[in-house]
PDB file of C-alpha atoms in Angstrom:
ATOM      1  CA  ILE V   1     -67.577 122.835  -8.064  1.00 51.00           C
ATOM      2  CA  ARG V   2     -66.820 119.383  -7.276  1.00 54.00           C
ATOM      3  CA  VAL V   3     -63.999 118.470  -4.794  1.00 58.00           C
ATOM      4  CA  ARG V   4     -62.868 115.156  -4.146  1.00 60.00           C
ATOM      5  CA  ALA V   5     -60.268 114.211  -1.201  1.00 62.00           C
ATOM      6  CA  SER V   6     -58.681 110.844  -0.334  1.00 61.00           C
ATOM      7  CA  ASP V   7     -55.977 109.599   1.917  1.00 59.00           C
ATOM      8  CA  GLU V   8     -53.469 106.606   1.686  1.00 62.00           C
ATOM      9  CA  ARG V   9     -56.010 104.225   2.928  1.00 67.00           C
ATOM     10  CA  GLY V  10     -58.367 105.061   0.036  1.00 64.00           C
ATOM     11  CA  ALA V  11     -60.931 106.782   2.426  1.00 63.00           C
ATOM     12  CA  ALA V  12     -62.483 109.349   0.278  1.00 62.00           C
ATOM     13  CA  ILE V  13     -65.025 112.312   0.309  1.00 64.00           C
ATOM     14  CA  GLU V  14     -66.627 114.207  -2.437  1.00 62.00           C
ATOM     15  CA  GLU V  15     -68.819 117.011  -1.873  1.00 61.00           C
ATOM     16  CA  THR V  16     -70.212 119.641  -4.510  1.00 59.00           C
ATOM     17  CA  PHE V  17     -70.361 123.269  -3.923  1.00 54.00           C
ATOM     18  CA  THR V  18     -72.089 126.243  -5.568  1.00 55.00           C
ATOM     19  CA  VAL V  19     -70.232 129.165  -6.090  1.00 53.00           C
ATOM     20  CA  VAL V  20     -72.009 132.421  -6.296  1.00 54.00           C
ATOM     21  CA  VAL V  21     -70.293 135.413  -8.352  1.00 53.00           C
ATOM     22  CA  ILE V  22     -71.855 138.784  -7.871  1.00 56.00           C
ATOM     23  CA  ASP V  23     -71.315 140.998 -11.011  1.00 60.00           C
ATOM     24  CA  ASP V  24     -73.199 144.132 -12.220  1.00 62.00           C
ATOM     25  CA  PRO V  25     -73.461 143.937 -15.911  1.00 66.00           C
ATOM     26  CA  LEU V  26     -73.048 147.845 -15.982  1.00 69.00           C
ATOM     27  CA  ASP V  27     -70.023 147.555 -13.913  1.00 67.00           C
ATOM     28  CA  ASN V  28     -71.349 149.918 -11.100  1.00 66.00           C
ATOM     29  CA  ALA V  29     -69.419 149.663  -8.068  1.00 62.00           C
ATOM     30  CA  ILE V  30     -70.892 146.788  -5.397  1.00 56.00           C
ATOM     31  CA  THR V  31     -70.624 148.016  -1.952  1.00 59.00           C
ATOM     32  CA  ILE V  32     -70.718 145.320   0.891  1.00 57.00           C
ATOM     33  CA  PRO V  33     -70.788 146.744   4.214  1.00 60.00           C
ATOM     34  CA  SER V  34     -67.811 145.694   6.327  1.00 64.00           C
ATOM     35  CA  SER V  35     -66.170 146.751   9.431  1.00 69.00           C
ATOM     36  CA  VAL V  36     -62.723 146.296  11.219  1.00 77.00           C
ATOM     37  CA  VAL V  37     -63.414 144.932  14.791  1.00 82.00           C
ATOM     38  CA  ILE V  38     -60.855 145.322  17.214  1.00 80.00           C
ATOM     39  CA  ALA V  39     -60.721 144.000  20.848  1.00 84.00           C
ATOM     40  CA  SER V  40     -61.560 146.173  23.533  1.00 82.00           C
ATOM     41  CA  ASP V  41     -58.114 145.536  25.062  1.00 83.00           C
ATOM     42  CA  PRO V  42     -55.862 144.958  22.538  1.00 81.00           C
ATOM     43  CA  ALA V  43     -52.321 143.356  23.055  1.00 83.00           C
ATOM     44  CA  ALA V  44     -49.495 141.990  20.784  1.00 83.00           C
ATOM     45  CA  HIS V  45     -49.653 138.227  20.280  1.00 84.00           C
ATOM     46  CA  ASP V  46     -53.190 137.519  21.613  1.00 85.00           C
ATOM     47  CA  TYR V  47     -54.234 135.814  18.443  1.00 86.00           C
ATOM     48  CA  PHE V  48     -57.442 137.910  18.249  1.00 87.00           C
ATOM     49  CA  GLY V  49     -59.681 136.566  15.216  1.00 87.00           C
ATOM     50  CA  ASP V  50     -57.851 133.057  14.853  1.00 87.00           C
ATOM     51  CA  SER V  51     -61.200 131.551  15.632  1.00 91.00           C
ATOM     52  CA  VAL V  52     -64.627 133.529  14.842  1.00 92.00           C
ATOM     53  CA  SER V  53     -68.270 132.430  14.512  1.00 93.00           C
ATOM     54  CA  LEU V  54     -71.135 134.314  13.114  1.00 90.00           C
ATOM     55  CA  SER V  55     -74.979 133.594  14.022  1.00 92.00           C
ATOM     56  CA  GLY V  56     -77.461 135.994  12.834  1.00 90.00           C
ATOM     57  CA  ASP V  57     -76.040 139.425  14.005  1.00 89.00           C
ATOM     58  CA  LEU V  58     -73.920 138.319  16.866  1.00 91.00           C
ATOM     59  CA  LEU V  59     -70.151 137.703  16.049  1.00 91.00           C
ATOM     60  CA  ALA V  60     -67.800 135.899  18.516  1.00 93.00           C
ATOM     61  CA  VAL V  61     -64.156 136.362  18.126  1.00 93.00           C
ATOM     62  CA  GLY V  62     -61.477 134.018  19.894  1.00 93.00           C
ATOM     63  CA  ALA V  63     -58.155 135.543  21.389  1.00 91.00           C
ATOM     64  CA  TYR V  64     -56.422 132.308  23.151  1.00 89.00           C
ATOM     65  CA  PHE V  65     -53.239 134.115  24.019  1.00 89.00           C
ATOM     66  CA  VAL V  66     -54.900 137.105  26.137  1.00 87.00           C
ATOM     67  CA  ASP V  67     -53.122 137.354  29.453  1.00 84.00           C
ATOM     68  CA  LEU V  68     -55.031 138.001  32.625  1.00 79.00           C
ATOM     69  CA  ASP V  69     -52.002 139.472  34.245  1.00 73.00           C
ATOM     70  CA  GLU V  70     -48.418 138.988  34.321  1.00 73.00           C
ATOM     71  CA  ASN V  71     -48.582 135.730  36.199  1.00 73.00           C
ATOM     72  CA  GLU V  72     -51.682 134.328  34.340  1.00 79.00           C
ATOM     73  CA  THR V  73     -50.416 134.202  30.809  1.00 83.00           C
ATOM     74  CA  ASN V  74     -52.301 132.683  27.633  1.00 87.00           C
ATOM     75  CA  VAL V  75     -55.549 132.165  29.232  1.00 87.00           C
ATOM     76  CA  GLY V  76     -57.724 133.352  26.579  1.00 92.00           C
ATOM     77  CA  ALA V  77     -60.816 135.135  25.896  1.00 93.00           C
ATOM     78  CA  ALA V  78     -63.487 135.505  23.578  1.00 95.00           C
ATOM     79  CA  TYR V  79     -65.346 138.737  22.580  1.00 93.00           C
ATOM     80  CA  LEU V  80     -68.983 139.285  21.576  1.00 94.00           C
ATOM     81  CA  TYR V  81     -70.137 141.879  19.160  1.00 91.00           C
ATOM     82  CA  ARG V  82     -73.449 142.806  17.560  1.00 89.00           C
ATOM     83  CA  VAL V  83     -73.148 143.481  13.780  1.00 87.00           C
ATOM     84  CA  GLU V  84     -75.150 146.311  12.695  1.00 85.00           C
ATOM     85  CA  GLU V  85     -77.281 146.866   9.507  1.00 83.00           C
ATOM     86  CA  ASN V  86     -74.559 149.345   8.242  1.00 81.00           C
ATOM     87  CA  GLY V  87     -71.642 146.639   8.901  1.00 79.00           C
ATOM     88  CA  SER V  88     -70.199 148.365  11.855  1.00 83.00           C
ATOM     89  CA  ALA V  89     -69.926 146.081  15.051  1.00 86.00           C
ATOM     90  CA  THR V  90     -70.875 146.799  18.649  1.00 88.00           C
ATOM     91  CA  ALA V  91     -68.839 145.518  21.487  1.00 90.00           C
ATOM     92  CA  LEU V  92     -71.349 143.649  24.007  1.00 92.00           C
ATOM     93  CA  ALA V  93     -68.883 141.462  26.390  1.00 92.00           C
ATOM     94  CA  LYS V  94     -65.637 140.090  26.645  1.00 93.00           C
ATOM     95  CA  VAL V  95     -65.836 136.664  27.835  1.00 94.00           C
ATOM     96  CA  THR V  96     -63.257 134.653  30.156  1.00 93.00           C
ATOM     97  CA  ALA V  97     -63.368 131.199  31.698  1.00 93.00           C
ATOM     98  CA  PRO V  98     -64.793 131.276  35.039  1.00 93.00           C
ATOM     99  CA  ASP V  99     -61.547 128.914  36.095  1.00 92.00           C
ATOM    100  CA  GLY V 100     -59.472 130.227  33.737  1.00 90.00           C
ATOM    101  CA  ALA V 101     -55.732 129.351  34.396  1.00 87.00           C
ATOM    102  CA  ALA V 102     -52.311 129.817  32.452  1.00 86.00           C
ATOM    103  CA  ASP V 103     -52.055 128.396  29.196  1.00 87.00           C
ATOM    104  CA  ASP V 104     -55.620 126.918  29.047  1.00 90.00           C
ATOM    105  CA  ARG V 105     -56.007 128.829  25.496  1.00 92.00           C
ATOM    106  CA  PHE V 106     -59.592 129.394  26.209  1.00 93.00           C
ATOM    107  CA  GLY V 107     -61.135 131.173  22.806  1.00 94.00           C
ATOM    108  CA  GLU V 108     -58.923 128.885  20.534  1.00 93.00           C
ATOM    109  CA  SER V 109     -62.430 127.697  19.198  1.00 95.00           C
ATOM    110  CA  VAL V 110     -65.711 129.368  19.358  1.00 96.00           C
ATOM    111  CA  SER V 111     -69.228 128.804  17.854  1.00 96.00           C
ATOM    112  CA  LEU V 112     -72.479 130.734  17.908  1.00 95.00           C
ATOM    113  CA  SER V 113     -75.932 129.551  17.534  1.00 95.00           C
ATOM    114  CA  GLY V 114     -78.515 131.957  18.417  1.00 93.00           C
ATOM    115  CA  ASN V 115     -77.953 133.402  21.652  1.00 93.00           C
ATOM    116  CA  LEU V 116     -75.896 130.505  22.840  1.00 96.00           C
ATOM    117  CA  LEU V 117     -71.858 130.488  22.591  1.00 96.00           C
ATOM    118  CA  ALA V 118     -69.560 127.794  23.190  1.00 97.00           C
ATOM    119  CA  ILE V 119     -65.765 128.359  23.708  1.00 97.00           C
ATOM    120  CA  GLY V 120     -63.157 125.746  23.794  1.00 96.00           C
ATOM    121  CA  ALA V 121     -60.114 125.650  25.854  1.00 95.00           C
ATOM    122  CA  ARG V 122     -58.248 122.547  24.682  1.00 91.00           C
ATOM    123  CA  TRP V 123     -55.434 122.856  27.192  1.00 90.00           C
ATOM    124  CA  ALA V 124     -57.312 123.263  30.424  1.00 90.00           C
ATOM    125  CA  ASP V 125     -56.035 120.997  33.172  1.00 87.00           C
ATOM    126  CA  LEU V 126     -58.906 119.203  35.162  1.00 86.00           C
ATOM    127  CA  ASP V 127     -58.498 118.862  39.003  1.00 79.00           C
ATOM    128  CA  ASP V 128     -57.242 115.382  39.095  1.00 74.00           C
ATOM    129  CA  ASN V 129     -54.084 115.546  37.553  1.00 80.00           C
ATOM    130  CA  LYS V 130     -55.342 115.623  33.857  1.00 89.00           C
ATOM    131  CA  THR V 131     -53.042 118.256  32.296  1.00 85.00           C
ATOM    132  CA  ASP V 132     -54.395 119.433  28.813  1.00 88.00           C
ATOM    133  CA  ALA V 133     -57.286 117.320  28.897  1.00 88.00           C
ATOM    134  CA  GLY V 134     -59.253 120.393  27.758  1.00 91.00           C
ATOM    135  CA  ALA V 135     -62.660 121.749  28.180  1.00 94.00           C
ATOM    136  CA  ALA V 136     -65.678 123.374  26.506  1.00 95.00           C
ATOM    137  CA  TYR V 137     -67.636 126.320  27.972  1.00 96.00           C
ATOM    138  CA  LEU V 138     -71.170 127.260  27.251  1.00 96.00           C
ATOM    139  CA  TYR V 139     -72.658 130.606  27.665  1.00 97.00           C
ATOM    140  CA  ARG V 140     -75.837 132.568  27.098  1.00 95.00           C
ATOM    141  CA  LEU V 141     -76.110 136.012  25.779  1.00 93.00           C
ATOM    142  CA  GLU V 142     -78.894 137.769  27.761  1.00 92.00           C
ATOM    143  CA  GLU V 143     -81.502 140.379  25.981  1.00 88.00           C
ATOM    144  CA  ASN V 144     -79.605 143.060  28.057  1.00 87.00           C
ATOM    145  CA  GLY V 145     -76.266 142.221  26.724  1.00 83.00           C
ATOM    146  CA  SER V 146     -74.723 140.304  29.506  1.00 90.00           C
ATOM    147  CA  VAL V 147     -73.070 136.991  29.209  1.00 94.00           C
ATOM    148  CA  THR V 148     -74.338 133.934  31.606  1.00 95.00           C
ATOM    149  CA  HIS V 149     -71.949 131.039  32.155  1.00 96.00           C
ATOM    150  CA  LEU V 150     -74.201 127.657  31.822  1.00 96.00           C
ATOM    151  CA  ALA V 151     -71.525 124.972  32.034  1.00 94.00           C
ATOM    152  CA  LYS V 152     -67.955 123.753  31.633  1.00 95.00           C
ATOM    153  CA  VAL V 153     -68.295 120.445  29.573  1.00 94.00           C
ATOM    154  CA  THR V 154     -65.465 117.890  30.064  1.00 92.00           C
ATOM    155  CA  ALA V 155     -65.040 114.451  28.306  1.00 92.00           C
ATOM    156  CA  PRO V 156     -66.623 111.813  30.509  1.00 90.00           C
ATOM    157  CA  ASP V 157     -63.442 109.463  29.535  1.00 90.00           C
ATOM    158  CA  GLY V 158     -60.884 112.461  29.383  1.00 86.00           C
ATOM    159  CA  THR V 159     -57.252 111.741  30.175  1.00 87.00           C
ATOM    160  CA  ALA V 160     -54.114 113.852  30.142  1.00 87.00           C
ATOM    161  CA  GLY V 161     -53.369 115.071  26.842  1.00 88.00           C
ATOM    162  CA  ASP V 162     -56.924 114.737  25.152  1.00 90.00           C
ATOM    163  CA  ARG V 163     -56.999 118.576  24.218  1.00 93.00           C
ATOM    164  CA  PHE V 164     -61.054 118.150  24.434  1.00 91.00           C
ATOM    165  CA  GLY V 165     -62.181 121.425  23.197  1.00 93.00           C
ATOM    166  CA  GLU V 166     -59.993 122.073  20.159  1.00 92.00           C
ATOM    167  CA  SER V 167     -62.978 122.331  18.102  1.00 94.00           C
ATOM    168  CA  VAL V 168     -66.428 123.266  18.957  1.00 96.00           C
ATOM    169  CA  SER V 169     -69.862 123.490  17.283  1.00 95.00           C
ATOM    170  CA  LEU V 170     -73.281 124.478  17.939  1.00 94.00           C
ATOM    171  CA  SER V 171     -76.265 123.870  16.222  1.00 94.00           C
ATOM    172  CA  GLY V 172     -79.552 125.024  18.103  1.00 92.00           C
ATOM    173  CA  ASP V 173     -79.248 123.448  21.532  1.00 88.00           C
ATOM    174  CA  LEU V 174     -76.588 120.701  20.384  1.00 93.00           C
ATOM    175  CA  LEU V 175     -72.942 120.846  21.328  1.00 94.00           C
ATOM    176  CA  ALA V 176     -70.282 119.125  19.574  1.00 93.00           C
ATOM    177  CA  VAL V 177     -66.719 119.129  20.893  1.00 94.00           C
ATOM    178  CA  GLY V 178     -63.576 117.839  19.313  1.00 92.00           C
ATOM    179  CA  ALA V 179     -60.625 116.709  20.923  1.00 88.00           C
TER     180      ALA V 179
END
């Protein structure tokens, strides 16, 4: 399949994709292992699953409207799971920002690469009155299943309203953050 997109200025991108169709000529049923993943503490309107990332057998699921309590609303969280060979998912951890505050929307973007996890919080405020400047958080999943916070990343030239962390992408030990 070839896809071409262009904008009103004439900028264009064209990509070619391969589509694989699985078919059994004998019409036998094809079974694909699957599982329903539910937050360990589900609540209405948490937006669980609005962002997801899979790396090997690890699955990260963002839920950016998770409330910490009645005063800390829409702080956000991400949930980590191990996907088993039979398709089921085992809960490993619920991850929250160490400095999470109301309306940060931590978990609106997530990205896994190996045992590294990046989580965006595009509405996070910075200490110097930079409202909604945004941040990205980096974590490492340890062998025992625990999660270690490694760093909070902010834009070096960040200003109010930048929403740094709207998108995050990890590849190996390289982190890209969109604003």
